Amino acid sequence: MKKEIIKLSENVINQIAAGEVIERPSSVMKELIENSVDARSSDIKVYITGSGRDSIKVIDDGIGINEKELVLALERHATSKLDSSDLAKINFLGFRGEALPSIASISDFLIGSIKKGNQSGWELRSFFGKLGSVRPSRLRQGTSIEVNDLFKQTPARLKFLKTDRTETGIMIDTFKKQSIVNSNITFQLFIDGVEHLNFLSHSTNSIEKRICDVIGSDFYDNSIAIESSREGASIRGLISIPTYSKGSARSQYIYVNGRSVSDRLITGAIRGAYSDYLPRNRFPILSIFIDVDPERLDVNVHPNKAEVRFEDEQNIRSLIVGSIKKALVNSGLKTSNLNSHRIIKAIKNNFQTNPNIDKFYSGQFIDKNNDIFSSKQSKFNEVDIFNKEFLPSGKNHDLVQVDKDYPLGSAVAQIHKNYIVSQTLDGIILVDQHAAHERIVYEELKSAIFGKPLKSQVVLMPEIVELDELSIGVLSEHTEEFKKLGLLFDINDSNSIVVSGTPDLLGEVNISKLLKDLSENLMNENISKSLKGLLDEVCSSMACHGSVRSGRVLNIKEMNALLRKMEATPNSGQCNHGRPTYVKLELSDIESIFGRR
Ligand code: ADP
Ligand code: MG
């Protein structure tokens, strides 16, 4: 180690800063796009080759930089974006004046620019921090920045990069994130010379259209809009219905004051808002925009500004959770229409590939003398095809009265002992009875905890359940809540409890299994969860025990009762594991399957 203290050279300082700001090729792209956005561009083109290691080029048509300022732009802490010395008033994406000098210190860098209104443009090269001189450029508009051989002289960084495919993937993600929020700008991405993405600017109602372009129209069709404000902060955007979820949070596009962020507080709030609908390993897809007074937001907590700090965290959390929950509840019976698309596609594919269908149409399977479609002496009468037991008394199945416009229609039959077929005014519905009932029971249990206690079914012979001490310990911490749910028990000794009542709602249950499941659930969750989260878990586990199992034969009356109950139950479009409880096929879908449209 050297003895005396020396001041580091400007270039070393820049390289150190680059270590924080520029993690990988996508960070370069992000900084350059942000600069182009700040420069009020309406068209931004990005070219990458060799997953950004070889070259990243960003060309815009913004306000440009004049000859004098070109050198300044590559100097550390030089920025045109803070008018006063007040860090609290930030109206641009950039403000630290760090990106360009950092990038220029670790690459073969070329910037060319022409100030709007000027006759001629200028360019400046920096070879791994060594500045050239300002020369005339032939550029006619905006700014062009080319970054070649990134990290070539910092091999440690190069080694840390992932495979080409991964780095390119990260760049595409970054590009999409930047383009959603700037829907008034046309964005083009070229990868190794080939156009990969092209998002045209939209003039009216643009953000929704851009979301459609970037995330896809499937998402758009399976999303609900949110819009809300609270104490100086506002939120708007599109969120997916729970049945349209993903195994990772990659498709969550989150913005604060127009800046793409990945913020713990926000993702935590989103998770909380969906906790009733999604298991922990599923993530909603969404694009949300949060706006707060810039003076109540610190964007200067992270070198690449991916994290932010809100002055009033509680307000922001409530805003997010409240608006999402409200939208989900209001969306009520909306279920993933993607499911019906899938069915239609599957049927159509089957039609194209199943050779038996062709045989059927060639007449091979039709007994000419006994054509079920035309013959009066058909051996298949309705009672044979549809078990009499399932028919509403005194009515033929095709005469089911759909006189009332029930959203979930009138039950027609139960098939494979688990699916209810029902007819609505304009289509048919297929219900998974187990999933549907589980949701209903879950909602009832939940409302019992916070409202009127549930009825308990007295166990005639009190049942002794053997459990270990820890299980008994966690169960006994919550006897009051269990009482509200109708589950009554006393501690017998250190190894057993006596159960004297079970929730009426659950019907016949295996008491010992229920208690074991509950105690395991509580043990898993006890450490991290709030009481409310804990109780949700308990309800979910109980609901599973009390549900109409698949395999239970239901009569028409019971089926209709289940349908009416679903209509009256919040969130009944999916079971509490996020799976859909029913799918709907519109008449028009059916007509299209049969080529009538
Ligand atoms: P910051 O964005 O924090 O100000 P940068 O190092 O990214 O710092 O950029 C330095 C300055 O260079 C900016 O303040 C801006 O004046 C100018 N600049 C950078 N890129 C562009 C561009 N594409 N168009 C116009 N001006 C630009
Ligand atoms: Mg910048």
Coordinates of C-alpha atoms and ligand atoms in Angstrom, one line a residue:
M1 CA 0.0 0.0 0.0
K2 CA 1.2 3.5 -0.8
K3 CA 1.9 5.6 2.3
E4 CA 0.6 9.1 1.3
I5 CA -2.9 10.0 0.4
I6 CA -3.4 11.0 -3.2
K7 CA -6.3 12.3 -5.2
L8 CA -7.6 9.9 -7.8
S9 CA -7.5 10.8 -11.4
E10 CA -10.7 11.9 -13.1
N11 CA -10.7 8.8 -15.3
V12 CA -10.3 6.4 -12.3
I13 CA -13.1 8.3 -10.5
N14 CA -15.3 7.8 -13.6
Q15 CA -14.5 4.1 -13.8
I16 CA -15.4 3.7 -10.1
A17 CA -18.7 5.4 -10.7
A18 CA -19.2 3.2 -13.7
G19 CA -18.9 0.2 -11.4
E20 CA -22.1 1.4 -9.7
V21 CA -24.1 2.9 -12.6
I22 CA -23.1 0.5 -15.4
E23 CA -23.6 -3.1 -14.3
R24 CA -24.2 -4.6 -17.7
P25 CA -24.9 -3.6 -21.3
S26 CA -28.6 -3.0 -20.5
S27 CA -27.6 -0.3 -18.0
V28 CA -25.9 1.6 -20.9
M29 CA -29.0 1.3 -23.0
K30 CA -31.2 2.5 -20.1
E31 CA -29.1 5.6 -19.5
L32 CA -28.9 6.5 -23.2
I33 CA -32.6 6.1 -23.7
E34 CA -33.3 8.1 -20.6
N35 CA -31.1 10.9 -22.0
S36 CA -33.0 10.8 -25.3
V37 CA -36.3 11.0 -23.5
D38 CA -35.1 13.9 -21.4
A39 CA -34.1 15.6 -24.7
R40 CA -37.8 15.6 -25.8
S41 CA -37.2 13.2 -28.7
S42 CA -40.1 11.8 -30.6
D43 CA -38.2 9.0 -32.3
I44 CA -35.6 6.7 -30.6
K45 CA -33.7 4.0 -32.4
V46 CA -31.5 1.4 -30.6
Y47 CA -29.1 -0.9 -32.3
I48 CA -27.3 -3.6 -30.4
T49 CA -24.8 -6.1 -31.7
G50 CA -23.1 -9.0 -29.9
S51 CA -25.6 -8.7 -27.0
G52 CA -24.4 -5.2 -26.4
R53 CA -20.8 -6.2 -25.7
D54 CA -19.7 -5.3 -29.2
S55 CA -21.8 -2.2 -29.7
I56 CA -24.8 -0.3 -28.4
K57 CA -26.0 2.7 -30.5
V58 CA -28.9 5.0 -29.6
I59 CA -30.0 7.6 -32.1
D60 CA -32.7 10.2 -31.3
D61 CA -34.3 13.3 -32.8
G62 CA -34.2 15.4 -29.7
I63 CA -33.0 18.9 -28.8
G64 CA -29.3 18.0 -29.2
I65 CA -26.2 19.5 -27.7
N66 CA -24.1 22.4 -29.0
E67 CA -20.4 22.4 -29.7
K68 CA -19.4 24.1 -26.4
E69 CA -21.4 21.7 -24.3
L70 CA -20.3 18.5 -25.9
V71 CA -17.1 18.3 -23.8
L72 CA -19.1 19.3 -20.7
A73 CA -21.5 16.4 -21.3
L74 CA -18.6 14.0 -20.8
E75 CA -17.5 15.7 -17.7
R76 CA -18.4 14.3 -14.3
H77 CA -21.3 16.0 -12.4
A78 CA -22.1 18.1 -15.4
T79 CA -25.8 18.2 -16.2
S80 CA -28.3 20.5 -17.8
K81 CA -31.2 19.1 -15.7
L82 CA -31.0 20.8 -12.3
D83 CA -32.0 24.4 -12.8
S84 CA -31.6 25.4 -9.2
S85 CA -29.4 23.8 -6.6
D86 CA -32.5 22.1 -5.3
L87 CA -32.3 18.3 -5.4
A88 CA -35.9 18.0 -4.3
K89 CA -37.3 19.4 -7.6
I90 CA -36.4 16.8 -10.2
N91 CA -38.3 16.9 -13.4
F92 CA -36.0 14.8 -15.6
L93 CA -35.0 11.2 -15.6
G94 CA -31.3 12.1 -15.2
F95 CA -29.8 14.7 -12.8
R96 CA -26.6 13.2 -11.5
G97 CA -24.5 14.0 -14.5
E98 CA -22.7 10.7 -14.2
A99 CA -23.9 8.4 -17.0
L100 CA -22.0 9.7 -20.0
P101 CA -18.6 10.2 -18.3
S102 CA -18.9 6.7 -16.7
I103 CA -19.8 5.0 -19.9
A104 CA -17.1 6.9 -21.8
S105 CA -14.5 5.8 -19.3
I106 CA -15.1 2.1 -20.0
S107 CA -15.8 1.9 -23.7
D108 CA -14.8 3.2 -27.1
F109 CA -17.3 6.0 -27.1
L110 CA -18.6 8.3 -29.9
I111 CA -21.1 11.1 -29.4
G112 CA -22.4 13.2 -32.3
S113 CA -25.1 15.9 -31.9
I114 CA -26.7 18.9 -33.4
K115 CA -28.4 21.5 -31.3
K116 CA -31.9 22.2 -32.6
G117 CA -31.9 25.3 -34.8
N118 CA -28.2 25.2 -35.4
Q119 CA -26.7 24.8 -38.9
S120 CA -24.0 22.3 -38.1
G121 CA -23.4 19.4 -35.7
W122 CA -20.3 18.2 -33.8
E123 CA -18.9 15.0 -32.6
L124 CA -16.5 13.9 -29.9
R125 CA -14.8 10.6 -29.2
S126 CA -13.5 9.1 -26.0
F127 CA -11.3 6.0 -26.1
F128 CA -11.7 4.4 -22.7
G129 CA -11.7 7.8 -21.1
K130 CA -9.1 9.5 -23.3
L131 CA -10.9 12.4 -24.9
G132 CA -10.3 13.3 -28.5
S133 CA -11.1 16.8 -29.9
V134 CA -14.5 18.1 -31.0
R135 CA -14.9 17.7 -34.8
P136 CA -17.7 18.6 -37.2
S137 CA -20.3 16.0 -37.7
R138 CA -22.6 15.4 -40.7
L139 CA -25.6 14.6 -38.4
R140 CA -28.7 16.5 -39.5
Q141 CA -30.8 16.1 -36.3
G142 CA -30.7 15.0 -32.7
T143 CA -28.0 13.0 -31.0
S144 CA -26.3 9.8 -31.8
I145 CA -24.3 7.9 -29.2
E146 CA -22.3 4.8 -30.0
V147 CA -20.7 2.6 -27.3
N148 CA -18.2 0.0 -28.6
D149 CA -16.3 -2.7 -26.8
L150 CA -17.9 -2.1 -23.5
F151 CA -15.9 -3.4 -20.5
K152 CA -13.1 -4.5 -22.8
Q153 CA -10.5 -2.9 -20.5
T154 CA -12.3 -4.0 -17.3
P155 CA -12.2 -7.8 -17.7
A156 CA -13.6 -8.5 -14.2
R157 CA -16.9 -7.0 -15.4
L158 CA -16.8 -8.8 -18.6
K159 CA -16.4 -12.1 -16.8
F160 CA -19.4 -11.3 -14.6
L161 CA -21.8 -11.0 -17.5
K162 CA -24.2 -13.8 -18.3
T163 CA -24.6 -15.6 -21.7
D164 CA -25.3 -13.7 -24.8
R165 CA -28.9 -14.8 -24.8
T166 CA -29.5 -13.7 -21.2
E167 CA -27.9 -10.3 -21.7
T168 CA -29.9 -9.8 -24.9
G169 CA -33.1 -10.8 -23.0
I170 CA -32.3 -8.3 -20.3
M171 CA -31.8 -5.6 -22.9
I172 CA -35.2 -6.4 -24.5
D173 CA -36.9 -6.2 -21.1
T174 CA -35.2 -2.9 -20.4
F175 CA -36.2 -1.5 -23.8
K176 CA -39.9 -2.6 -23.2
K177 CA -39.9 -1.0 -19.8
Q178 CA -38.7 2.3 -21.2
S179 CA -41.1 2.3 -24.1
I180 CA -44.3 1.6 -22.2
V181 CA -44.1 4.8 -20.2
N182 CA -43.1 7.0 -23.1
S183 CA -46.0 6.0 -25.4
N184 CA -45.8 9.3 -27.3
I185 CA -42.3 8.3 -28.6
T186 CA -41.7 5.8 -31.4
F187 CA -39.2 3.2 -30.3
Q188 CA -37.3 0.8 -32.5
L189 CA -34.9 -1.9 -31.5
F190 CA -32.5 -3.6 -33.9
I191 CA -30.6 -6.7 -32.8
D192 CA -27.6 -7.7 -34.9
G193 CA -29.0 -5.7 -37.8
V194 CA -32.5 -7.1 -37.7
E195 CA -35.5 -5.1 -36.6
H196 CA -36.7 -6.8 -33.4
L197 CA -39.3 -4.4 -32.0
N198 CA -41.1 -1.4 -33.4
F199 CA -43.5 0.6 -31.2
L200 CA -45.1 3.4 -33.2
S201 CA -46.1 6.5 -31.3
H202 CA -49.8 6.7 -30.6
S203 CA -51.5 10.1 -30.4
T204 CA -54.7 9.5 -28.4
N205 CA -55.3 7.2 -25.5
S206 CA -51.8 6.1 -26.1
I207 CA -50.6 4.4 -22.9
E208 CA -53.2 1.6 -23.2
K209 CA -52.4 1.0 -26.8
R210 CA -48.7 0.9 -26.0
I211 CA -49.3 -1.5 -23.2
C212 CA -51.1 -3.7 -25.7
D213 CA -48.2 -3.4 -28.2
V214 CA -45.6 -4.2 -25.5
I215 CA -47.2 -6.7 -23.2
G216 CA -49.6 -8.1 -25.7
S217 CA -53.4 -8.0 -26.4
D218 CA -53.9 -11.2 -24.4
F219 CA -52.9 -9.3 -21.3
Y220 CA -55.1 -6.4 -22.3
D221 CA -58.1 -8.7 -22.7
N222 CA -57.4 -10.2 -19.3
S223 CA -56.8 -7.1 -17.4
I224 CA -58.7 -4.5 -15.4
A225 CA -58.1 -0.8 -15.1
I226 CA -57.3 0.8 -11.8
E227 CA -57.4 4.5 -11.0
S228 CA -57.3 6.1 -7.6
S229 CA -55.7 8.9 -5.6
R230 CA -55.0 9.5 -2.0
E231 CA -53.4 12.4 -0.1
G232 CA -51.4 13.8 -2.9
A233 CA -50.5 10.5 -4.6
S234 CA -52.2 8.8 -7.5
I235 CA -52.1 5.5 -9.2
R236 CA -53.5 4.3 -12.6
G237 CA -52.8 1.4 -14.9
L238 CA -53.9 -2.1 -15.9
I239 CA -53.6 -5.2 -13.7
S240 CA -54.2 -8.8 -14.7
I241 CA -57.1 -10.8 -13.3
P242 CA -55.7 -13.4 -11.0
T243 CA -56.3 -16.3 -13.4
Y244 CA -53.9 -14.6 -15.8
S245 CA -50.7 -14.8 -13.8
K246 CA -47.1 -15.8 -14.3
G247 CA -44.4 -17.7 -12.4
S248 CA -42.2 -14.7 -12.1
A249 CA -42.5 -10.9 -11.6
R250 CA -40.8 -10.2 -14.8
S251 CA -43.9 -8.8 -16.5
Q252 CA -44.6 -6.2 -13.8
Y253 CA -44.1 -2.8 -15.3
I254 CA -44.0 -0.3 -12.4
Y255 CA -43.4 3.4 -12.8
V256 CA -43.0 6.2 -10.3
N257 CA -43.2 9.7 -11.7
G258 CA -42.5 8.3 -15.1
R259 CA -39.4 6.4 -14.0
S260 CA -39.3 2.6 -14.3
V261 CA -38.5 1.2 -10.8
S262 CA -38.2 -2.1 -9.1
D263 CA -39.1 -1.2 -5.6
R264 CA -39.6 -3.5 -2.6
L265 CA -42.4 -1.4 -1.0
I266 CA -44.4 -1.5 -4.2
T267 CA -43.9 -5.1 -5.1
G268 CA -44.7 -6.1 -1.5
A269 CA -47.9 -4.1 -1.7
I270 CA -48.9 -5.7 -4.9
R271 CA -48.3 -9.2 -3.4
G272 CA -50.4 -8.3 -0.5
A273 CA -53.3 -7.0 -2.6
Y274 CA -53.4 -10.3 -4.6
S275 CA -52.8 -12.5 -1.6
D276 CA -56.4 -13.7 -1.5
Y277 CA -56.3 -14.7 -5.1
L278 CA -52.8 -16.1 -5.9
P279 CA -50.5 -18.6 -4.3
R280 CA -47.2 -17.2 -3.4
N281 CA -45.3 -18.5 -6.4
R282 CA -47.6 -16.8 -8.9
F283 CA -47.3 -13.1 -10.0
P284 CA -49.9 -10.9 -11.6
I285 CA -48.9 -9.1 -14.8
L286 CA -49.4 -5.4 -14.6
S287 CA -48.4 -2.0 -15.8
I288 CA -49.0 0.7 -13.2
F289 CA -48.1 4.4 -12.9
I290 CA -47.7 6.0 -9.5
D291 CA -47.4 9.8 -9.3
V292 CA -46.4 11.7 -6.3
D293 CA -45.3 15.2 -5.5
P294 CA -41.6 15.2 -6.5
E295 CA -40.8 17.0 -3.2
R296 CA -42.1 14.0 -1.3
L297 CA -40.0 11.5 -3.2
D298 CA -36.3 10.7 -3.0
V299 CA -35.1 9.3 -6.3
N300 CA -31.5 9.7 -5.2
V301 CA -31.1 6.6 -3.1
H302 CA -29.6 4.3 -5.7
P303 CA -27.0 5.0 -8.3
N304 CA -29.1 3.7 -11.2
K305 CA -32.3 5.0 -9.6
A306 CA -34.1 1.7 -9.7
E307 CA -35.2 2.2 -6.1
V308 CA -37.0 5.2 -4.7
R309 CA -37.9 6.4 -1.2
F310 CA -41.4 7.8 -0.4
E311 CA -41.8 10.3 2.3
D312 CA -45.2 8.7 3.3
E313 CA -44.7 5.0 2.8
Q314 CA -47.9 4.1 4.5
N315 CA -50.0 6.3 2.2
I316 CA -48.4 4.7 -0.9
R317 CA -48.9 1.2 0.4
S318 CA -52.6 1.9 1.1
L319 CA -53.0 3.5 -2.3
I320 CA -51.7 0.5 -4.1
V321 CA -53.4 -2.2 -2.0
G322 CA -56.7 -0.4 -1.9
S323 CA -56.9 0.4 -5.6
I324 CA -55.9 -3.2 -6.6
K325 CA -58.2 -4.9 -4.1
K326 CA -61.2 -2.7 -5.1
A327 CA -60.7 -3.4 -8.8
L328 CA -60.4 -7.2 -8.2
V329 CA -63.5 -7.3 -6.1
N330 CA -65.4 -5.2 -8.6
S331 CA -64.3 -7.3 -11.5
G332 CA -66.3 -10.0 -9.7
L333 CA -67.2 -12.8 -12.0
K334 CA -64.7 -12.0 -14.7
T335 CA -62.6 -15.0 -15.3
S336 CA -59.8 -15.5 -17.8
N337 CA -61.3 -15.4 -21.2
L338 CA -58.0 -16.8 -22.3
N339 CA -59.3 -20.1 -21.1
S340 CA -62.2 -20.1 -23.5
H341 CA -59.8 -19.0 -26.3
R342 CA -57.7 -22.1 -25.4
I343 CA -60.7 -24.3 -25.5
I344 CA -61.8 -23.0 -28.9
K345 CA -58.3 -23.4 -30.2
A346 CA -58.0 -26.9 -28.8
I347 CA -61.3 -28.0 -30.4
K348 CA -60.4 -26.5 -33.7
N349 CA -57.0 -28.2 -33.7
N350 CA -58.6 -31.4 -32.7
F351 CA -61.0 -31.1 -35.6
Q352 CA -58.1 -30.6 -38.0
T353 CA -56.0 -33.5 -36.7
N354 CA -58.3 -36.2 -35.4
P355 CA -58.8 -38.7 -38.1
N356 CA -61.8 -40.2 -36.4
I357 CA -63.7 -37.0 -37.0
D358 CA -63.1 -37.3 -40.7
K359 CA -64.4 -40.9 -40.5
F360 CA -67.5 -39.6 -38.7
Y361 CA -68.1 -37.1 -41.4
S362 CA -67.6 -39.7 -44.1
G363 CA -70.5 -41.6 -42.6
Q364 CA -68.5 -44.5 -41.3
F365 CA -69.9 -44.3 -37.8
I366 CA -73.5 -43.5 -38.8
D367 CA -75.9 -46.3 -39.0
K368 CA -77.8 -45.3 -42.1
N369 CA -81.0 -47.0 -40.9
N370 CA -80.8 -45.6 -37.4
D371 CA -79.5 -42.1 -37.9
I372 CA -79.6 -40.5 -34.5
F373 CA -80.1 -37.1 -36.1
S374 CA -83.2 -37.9 -38.2
S375 CA -84.7 -41.2 -37.2
K376 CA -87.8 -41.2 -35.0
Q377 CA -86.9 -44.7 -33.8
S378 CA -83.5 -43.5 -32.5
K379 CA -82.2 -46.0 -30.0
F380 CA -80.6 -43.1 -28.1
N381 CA -83.4 -41.3 -26.6
E382 CA -82.6 -38.4 -24.3
V383 CA -82.9 -40.3 -21.1
D384 CA -80.2 -42.6 -22.2
I385 CA -77.8 -39.8 -23.1
F386 CA -78.6 -37.7 -20.1
N387 CA -79.2 -39.6 -17.0
K388 CA -82.7 -39.0 -15.8
E389 CA -81.6 -38.1 -12.4
F390 CA -79.9 -35.0 -13.7
L391 CA -82.9 -33.6 -15.4
P392 CA -85.1 -30.9 -13.9
S393 CA -88.3 -32.7 -13.0
G394 CA -90.8 -32.8 -15.8
K395 CA -88.6 -31.0 -18.4
N396 CA -86.5 -32.2 -21.2
H397 CA -82.9 -31.1 -21.1
D398 CA -83.2 -28.9 -24.2
L399 CA -86.2 -27.2 -22.8
V400 CA -84.3 -25.9 -19.8
Q401 CA -85.8 -22.6 -19.1
V402 CA -83.2 -19.9 -19.3
D403 CA -85.9 -17.4 -18.6
K404 CA -83.9 -15.5 -16.0
D405 CA -80.7 -13.9 -17.0
Y406 CA -78.4 -15.5 -14.4
P407 CA -74.8 -14.6 -15.1
L408 CA -73.9 -18.3 -14.6
G409 CA -77.0 -19.7 -16.3
S410 CA -79.1 -22.7 -15.4
A411 CA -77.6 -26.1 -14.8
V412 CA -78.2 -28.7 -17.5
A413 CA -76.0 -31.6 -16.4
Q414 CA -73.1 -32.8 -14.4
I415 CA -70.3 -34.5 -16.3
H416 CA -67.5 -36.7 -15.0
K417 CA -68.8 -36.2 -11.5
N418 CA -67.0 -32.8 -11.3
Y419 CA -68.1 -30.4 -14.0
I420 CA -71.4 -28.6 -14.1
V421 CA -72.6 -27.7 -17.6
S422 CA -75.0 -24.7 -17.5
Q423 CA -76.8 -22.8 -20.2
T424 CA -76.9 -19.0 -20.2
L425 CA -78.9 -16.7 -22.5
D426 CA -75.9 -16.4 -24.9
G427 CA -73.7 -19.4 -24.3
I428 CA -72.7 -22.3 -22.1
I429 CA -70.6 -22.4 -18.9
L430 CA -68.5 -25.2 -17.6
V431 CA -67.9 -25.1 -13.8
D432 CA -65.3 -27.0 -11.8
Q433 CA -67.6 -27.7 -8.8
H434 CA -64.7 -28.5 -6.4
A435 CA -62.8 -25.3 -7.1
A436 CA -66.0 -23.2 -7.0
H437 CA -67.2 -24.6 -3.7
E438 CA -63.8 -24.2 -2.2
R439 CA -63.9 -20.5 -3.0
I440 CA -67.4 -20.1 -1.6
V441 CA -66.4 -21.8 1.7
Y442 CA -63.2 -19.7 1.9
E443 CA -65.1 -16.4 1.5
E444 CA -67.7 -17.5 4.2
L445 CA -65.0 -18.5 6.6
K446 CA -63.2 -15.2 6.1
S447 CA -66.2 -13.1 6.6
A448 CA -67.0 -15.0 9.8
I449 CA -63.7 -14.1 11.3
F450 CA -64.4 -10.4 11.0
G451 CA -68.2 -10.6 11.5
K452 CA -70.9 -12.9 12.7
P453 CA -69.4 -16.2 14.1
L454 CA -70.2 -19.4 12.2
K455 CA -72.5 -22.1 13.4
S456 CA -70.8 -25.0 15.0
Q457 CA -71.8 -28.6 14.4
V458 CA -71.6 -30.5 17.7
V459 CA -69.6 -33.6 17.6
L460 CA -71.7 -36.3 19.3
M461 CA -68.7 -38.2 20.7
P462 CA -66.0 -35.6 21.4
E463 CA -63.0 -36.6 19.5
I464 CA -59.5 -36.8 21.0
V465 CA -56.8 -35.8 18.6
E466 CA -53.2 -36.6 19.4
L467 CA -50.7 -33.9 18.5
D468 CA -47.2 -32.9 19.5
E469 CA -46.6 -30.1 22.0
L470 CA -45.6 -27.5 19.5
S471 CA -48.8 -28.1 17.4
I472 CA -51.0 -27.8 20.5
G473 CA -49.1 -24.7 21.4
V474 CA -49.8 -22.9 18.1
L475 CA -53.4 -24.1 18.0
S476 CA -54.1 -22.8 21.5
E477 CA -52.8 -19.4 20.6
H478 CA -55.8 -18.9 18.3
T479 CA -58.7 -20.6 20.1
E480 CA -60.7 -17.4 20.0
E481 CA -60.5 -17.2 16.2
F482 CA -61.2 -20.9 15.8
K483 CA -64.3 -20.5 18.0
K484 CA -65.6 -17.8 15.6
L485 CA -65.1 -20.2 12.7
G486 CA -67.1 -22.9 14.6
L487 CA -64.2 -25.1 15.5
L488 CA -64.3 -25.9 19.2
F489 CA -61.6 -27.7 21.2
D490 CA -60.0 -27.9 24.6
I491 CA -56.6 -29.0 25.6
N492 CA -56.7 -32.4 27.1
D493 CA -53.1 -32.9 28.1
S494 CA -49.7 -32.1 26.7
N495 CA -50.2 -34.6 23.9
S496 CA -53.9 -34.3 22.9
I497 CA -56.8 -32.0 22.5
V498 CA -60.6 -32.7 22.6
V499 CA -62.7 -31.5 19.7
S500 CA -66.3 -30.8 20.6
G501 CA -67.5 -28.9 17.5
T502 CA -66.6 -28.4 13.9
P503 CA -67.7 -25.6 11.5
D504 CA -71.1 -26.4 10.2
L505 CA -70.2 -25.0 6.9
L506 CA -67.6 -27.8 6.3
G507 CA -70.1 -30.6 6.7
E508 CA -68.5 -34.0 7.4
V509 CA -64.8 -33.6 7.9
N510 CA -61.9 -35.8 9.0
I511 CA -61.4 -34.0 12.3
S512 CA -57.9 -35.3 13.1
K513 CA -56.6 -34.5 9.6
L514 CA -58.2 -31.0 9.8
L515 CA -56.5 -30.2 13.1
K516 CA -53.1 -31.6 11.9
D517 CA -53.3 -29.5 8.7
L518 CA -54.2 -26.4 10.6
S519 CA -51.4 -26.7 13.1
E520 CA -48.9 -27.4 10.4
N521 CA -50.1 -24.4 8.5
L522 CA -49.9 -22.2 11.5
M523 CA -46.3 -23.4 12.2
N524 CA -45.2 -22.6 8.7
E525 CA -46.7 -19.2 8.8
N526 CA -46.4 -18.2 12.4
I527 CA -42.9 -16.6 12.1
S528 CA -43.5 -14.2 9.3
K529 CA -47.2 -13.5 9.0
S530 CA -49.5 -10.9 10.4
L531 CA -52.5 -12.3 12.3
K532 CA -54.7 -11.5 9.3
G533 CA -52.4 -13.3 6.9
L534 CA -52.4 -16.2 9.3
L535 CA -56.1 -16.4 9.4
D536 CA -56.3 -16.2 5.6
E537 CA -54.1 -19.2 5.6
V538 CA -56.3 -21.0 8.1
C539 CA -59.4 -20.3 6.1
S540 CA -57.8 -21.5 2.9
S541 CA -56.7 -24.7 4.5
M542 CA -60.2 -25.3 6.1
A543 CA -61.9 -24.5 2.8
C544 CA -60.0 -27.3 1.2
H545 CA -61.4 -29.7 3.8
G546 CA -65.0 -28.6 3.5
S547 CA -65.3 -28.4 -0.3
V548 CA -67.6 -30.5 -2.4
R549 CA -65.0 -32.9 -3.7
S550 CA -64.8 -33.8 -7.3
G551 CA -66.6 -37.1 -7.6
R552 CA -69.7 -36.1 -5.6
V553 CA -72.8 -36.5 -7.7
L554 CA -75.1 -33.4 -7.5
N555 CA -78.7 -33.1 -8.7
I556 CA -79.9 -30.2 -10.7
K557 CA -81.2 -28.3 -7.7
E558 CA -77.9 -28.6 -5.9
M559 CA -76.1 -27.5 -9.0
N560 CA -78.2 -24.4 -9.4
A561 CA -77.8 -23.6 -5.7
L562 CA -74.1 -23.7 -6.2
L563 CA -74.3 -21.4 -9.3
R564 CA -76.5 -18.9 -7.4
K565 CA -74.1 -19.0 -4.5
M566 CA -71.1 -18.4 -6.8
E567 CA -72.9 -15.3 -8.2
A568 CA -73.3 -14.0 -4.7
T569 CA -69.8 -14.7 -3.6
P570 CA -67.0 -12.1 -4.2
N571 CA -64.1 -13.4 -6.3
S572 CA -65.8 -16.6 -7.3
G573 CA -64.1 -16.5 -10.7
Q574 CA -61.2 -18.3 -9.3
C575 CA -60.5 -20.7 -6.5
N576 CA -58.3 -19.5 -3.7
H577 CA -55.3 -21.1 -5.4
G578 CA -55.8 -18.8 -8.4
R579 CA -57.2 -21.4 -10.7
P580 CA -60.3 -20.5 -12.7
T581 CA -63.6 -22.0 -11.3
Y582 CA -65.4 -21.8 -14.5
V583 CA -65.1 -21.0 -18.2
K584 CA -67.7 -19.6 -20.6
L585 CA -68.2 -20.2 -24.2
E586 CA -70.3 -17.7 -26.0
L587 CA -72.7 -18.8 -28.6
S588 CA -70.6 -16.9 -31.1
D589 CA -67.6 -19.0 -30.0
I590 CA -69.6 -22.2 -30.5
E591 CA -70.8 -21.0 -33.9
S592 CA -67.2 -20.2 -34.9
I593 CA -66.1 -23.7 -33.8
F594 CA -68.7 -25.2 -36.1
G595 CA -67.8 -22.9 -39.0
R596 CA -71.2 -21.1 -38.8
R597 CA -69.3 -17.8 -38.7
Ligands
ADP1 P1 -27.7 13.5 -16.6 O1 -28.6 12.8 -17.5 O2 -27.8 13.1 -15.2 O3 -27.8 15.0 -16.8 P2 -25.7 12.4 -18.3 O4 -24.2 12.1 -18.1 O5 -26.5 11.3 -18.7 O6 -26.2 13.2 -17.1 O7 -25.7 13.5 -19.5 C1 -25.1 14.7 -19.3 C2 -25.7 15.8 -20.1 O8 -25.6 15.6 -21.5 C3 -27.2 15.9 -19.9 O9 -27.5 16.7 -18.8 C4 -27.7 16.6 -21.2 O10 -27.6 18.0 -21.1 C5 -26.7 16.1 -22.2 N1 -27.2 15.0 -23.0 C6 -26.9 13.6 -22.8 N2 -27.6 12.9 -23.8 C7 -28.3 13.7 -24.5 C8 -29.2 13.6 -25.7 N3 -29.5 12.3 -26.2 N4 -29.7 14.7 -26.2 C9 -29.5 15.9 -25.7 N5 -28.6 16.1 -24.6 C10 -28.1 15.1 -24.1
MG2 MG -28.5 10.8 -18.0

